[in-house]
Amino acid sequence: GQSLEQPSEVTAVEGAIVQINCTYQTSGFYGLSWYQQHDGGAPTFLSYNALDGLEETGRFSSFLSRSDSYGYLLLQELQMKDSASYFCAVPTGGFKTIFGAGTRLFVKA
Amino acid sequence: DGGITQSPKYLFRKEGQNVTLSCEQNLNHDAMYWYRQDPGQGLRLIYYSQIVNDFQKGDIAEGYSVSREKKESFPLTVTSAQKNPTAFYLCASSTRNTIYFGEGSWLTVV
């Protein structure tokens, strides 16, 4: 089967760095995406990794290791507004994408 | 601005009724999707469409129906056969690697 696993909750303090991990098991792999969703809102795209390595976009970075079927989202200089749910996702080809169950990030003052 | 518009934002359905959620996009994307999200849960795929007049069932299609008569529009009907329809419904469209979501519709059965 196809599945993605990520922690259900992570808590960190404002200004800190937090890493949200994602392991995947899919038949066919095209890349790993990350989405952010605030309570009651729509998910928004954060990043996409097709190749191994680290991609940096401002305070957020995303990493992929295809050999380990593993990736992570790194959030630096945490702000209160970063409190949200974060989903990893894998496009499976044919325009279909599978999402993980999401990691709820709580940022404390 | 380009985007995805869903309506209504909030909808109440009586037992036994069918309801239709609207989704319109002006991003010129071929692929469109409907996801269901229950509180504190991830996104589950209901239906998706890669092209006009064609659509495929996702993981939880039972009790739902869709149509794709125009590229811009992908309405979802929640039928009376869906026994537990109370949820947050998200319409989306995509490029190859990025999914763009609408603001969602909250459906509650009363």
Tab-separated table of N, CA and C in Angstrom, chain A residues 30 33 35 37 40-45 48 87 91 93-102, chain B residues 9 31 33 35 37 41-43 45 48 50 59 88 90 94 96-99 101-103 106:
chain	number	residue	atom	x	y	z
A	30	TYR	N	7.728	10.497	-7.130
A	30	TYR	CA	8.050	11.635	-7.979
A	30	TYR	C	8.605	12.805	-7.192
A	33	SER	N	6.108	16.827	-1.151
A	33	SER	CA	5.624	18.196	-0.963
A	33	SER	C	5.248	18.432	0.491
A	35	TYR	N	2.673	21.116	2.901
A	35	TYR	CA	1.594	22.096	2.919
A	35	TYR	C	1.364	22.545	4.353
A	37	GLN	N	-1.512	24.366	6.959
A	37	GLN	CA	-2.935	24.668	7.099
A	37	GLN	C	-3.197	25.246	8.487
A	40	GLY	N	-9.241	26.046	10.336
A	40	GLY	CA	-10.375	26.589	9.593
A	40	GLY	C	-10.041	27.105	8.215
A	41	GLY	N	-8.767	27.010	7.828
A	41	GLY	CA	-8.362	27.551	6.532
A	41	GLY	C	-8.007	26.477	5.533
A	42	ALA	N	-7.600	26.909	4.375
A	42	ALA	CA	-7.205	25.992	3.311
A	42	ALA	C	-5.716	25.681	3.398
A	43	PRO	N	-5.305	24.483	3.033
A	43	PRO	CA	-3.871	24.194	2.962
A	43	PRO	C	-3.210	25.063	1.896
A	44	THR	N	-1.990	25.484	2.180
A	44	THR	CA	-1.217	26.239	1.196
A	44	THR	C	0.118	25.554	0.971
A	45	PHE	N	0.571	25.587	-0.247
A	45	PHE	CA	1.800	24.928	-0.652
A	45	PHE	C	3.014	25.611	-0.038
A	48	TYR	N	8.446	21.714	-2.496
A	48	TYR	CA	8.447	20.449	-3.228
A	48	TYR	C	9.892	20.037	-3.470
A	87	PHE	N	1.376	19.211	6.520
A	87	PHE	CA	1.140	17.936	5.857
A	87	PHE	C	2.251	17.650	4.862
A	91	PRO	N	2.954	13.159	-4.735
A	91	PRO	CA	2.253	12.943	-6.000
A	91	PRO	C	2.518	11.513	-6.468
A	93	GLY	N	1.599	10.303	-9.475
A	93	GLY	CA	1.515	10.167	-10.929
A	93	GLY	C	0.059	10.193	-11.349
A	94	GLY	N	-0.226	10.620	-12.528
A	94	GLY	CA	-1.609	10.715	-12.969
A	94	GLY	C	-2.382	11.790	-12.230
A	95	PHE	N	-1.696	12.801	-11.738
A	95	PHE	CA	-2.319	13.935	-11.057
A	95	PHE	C	-2.976	13.560	-9.731
A	96	LYS	N	-2.634	12.446	-9.152
A	96	LYS	CA	-3.184	12.069	-7.856
A	96	LYS	C	-2.125	12.247	-6.778
A	97	THR	N	-2.511	12.839	-5.650
A	97	THR	CA	-1.574	13.094	-4.551
A	97	THR	C	-2.111	12.485	-3.266
A	98	ILE	N	-1.209	11.855	-2.511
A	98	ILE	CA	-1.571	11.286	-1.211
A	98	ILE	C	-0.996	12.175	-0.118
A	99	PHE	N	-1.804	12.447	0.917
A	99	PHE	CA	-1.385	13.297	2.024
A	99	PHE	C	-1.164	12.469	3.282
A	100	GLY	N	-0.192	12.891	4.089
A	100	GLY	CA	-0.057	12.356	5.422
A	100	GLY	C	-1.173	12.871	6.312
A	101	ALA	N	-1.259	12.353	7.542
A	101	ALA	CA	-2.330	12.732	8.461
A	101	ALA	C	-2.115	14.112	9.069
A	102	GLY	N	-0.919	14.656	8.923
A	102	GLY	CA	-0.654	16.007	9.400
A	102	GLY	C	0.026	16.035	10.753
B	9	LYS	N	-19.809	28.709	1.896
B	9	LYS	CA	-18.800	28.479	2.927
B	9	LYS	C	-19.347	27.556	4.013
B	31	ALA	N	-6.358	19.635	-14.042
B	31	ALA	CA	-6.683	18.709	-12.963
B	31	ALA	C	-7.421	19.409	-11.829
B	33	TYR	N	-9.824	18.493	-8.009
B	33	TYR	CA	-9.978	17.482	-6.960
B	33	TYR	C	-11.021	17.918	-5.936
B	35	TYR	N	-11.479	16.974	-1.793
B	35	TYR	CA	-10.986	16.295	-0.607
B	35	TYR	C	-11.974	16.494	0.532
B	37	GLN	N	-12.079	16.545	4.784
B	37	GLN	CA	-11.243	16.621	5.975
B	37	GLN	C	-12.132	16.610	7.209
B	41	GLN	N	-7.988	15.707	11.330
B	41	GLN	CA	-7.529	14.620	10.453
B	41	GLN	C	-6.878	15.159	9.195
B	42	GLY	N	-6.340	14.233	8.414
B	42	GLY	CA	-5.741	14.606	7.141
B	42	GLY	C	-6.784	14.747	6.044
B	43	LEU	N	-6.289	14.830	4.820
B	43	LEU	CA	-7.154	15.016	3.661
B	43	LEU	C	-7.367	13.681	2.945
B	45	LEU	N	-9.107	11.850	-0.431
B	45	LEU	CA	-9.527	12.167	-1.786
B	45	LEU	C	-10.870	11.531	-2.099
B	48	TYR	N	-11.394	12.950	-8.433
B	48	TYR	CA	-10.523	13.855	-9.151
B	48	TYR	C	-10.793	13.759	-10.639
B	50	GLN	N	-8.977	14.825	-14.443
B	50	GLN	CA	-7.787	15.281	-15.156
B	50	GLN	C	-8.131	16.097	-16.392
B	59	ASP	N	-10.400	7.750	-2.854
B	59	ASP	CA	-10.418	6.714	-1.820
B	59	ASP	C	-11.756	6.578	-1.100
B	88	PHE	N	-15.424	19.052	6.524
B	88	PHE	CA	-14.894	20.201	5.802
B	88	PHE	C	-14.491	19.697	4.424
B	90	LEU	N	-12.838	20.371	0.690
B	90	LEU	CA	-11.876	21.218	-0.011
B	90	LEU	C	-11.816	20.859	-1.479
B	94	SER	N	-4.537	21.679	-9.744
B	94	SER	CA	-3.091	21.501	-9.616
B	94	SER	C	-2.352	21.665	-10.923
B	96	ARG	N	1.615	20.200	-12.167
B	96	ARG	CA	2.187	18.871	-12.010
B	96	ARG	C	2.532	18.550	-10.558
B	97	ASN	N	3.099	19.533	-9.836
B	97	ASN	CA	3.629	19.246	-8.503
B	97	ASN	C	3.030	20.089	-7.391
B	98	THR	N	2.128	20.983	-7.704
B	98	THR	CA	1.592	21.894	-6.691
B	98	THR	C	0.077	21.880	-6.736
B	99	ILE	N	-0.529	21.728	-5.565
B	99	ILE	CA	-1.984	21.751	-5.446
B	99	ILE	C	-2.408	23.080	-4.852
B	101	PHE	N	-5.657	25.095	-3.242
B	101	PHE	CA	-6.929	24.789	-2.610
B	101	PHE	C	-7.847	26.001	-2.568
B	102	GLY	N	-9.148	25.716	-2.608
B	102	GLY	CA	-10.129	26.732	-2.286
B	102	GLY	C	-10.224	26.900	-0.783
B	103	GLU	N	-11.071	27.827	-0.326
B	103	GLU	CA	-11.173	28.127	1.087
B	103	GLU	C	-12.012	27.115	1.855
B	106	TRP	N	-17.910	24.086	4.799
B	106	TRP	CA	-18.270	23.307	5.974
B	106	TRP	C	-19.686	22.783	5.794
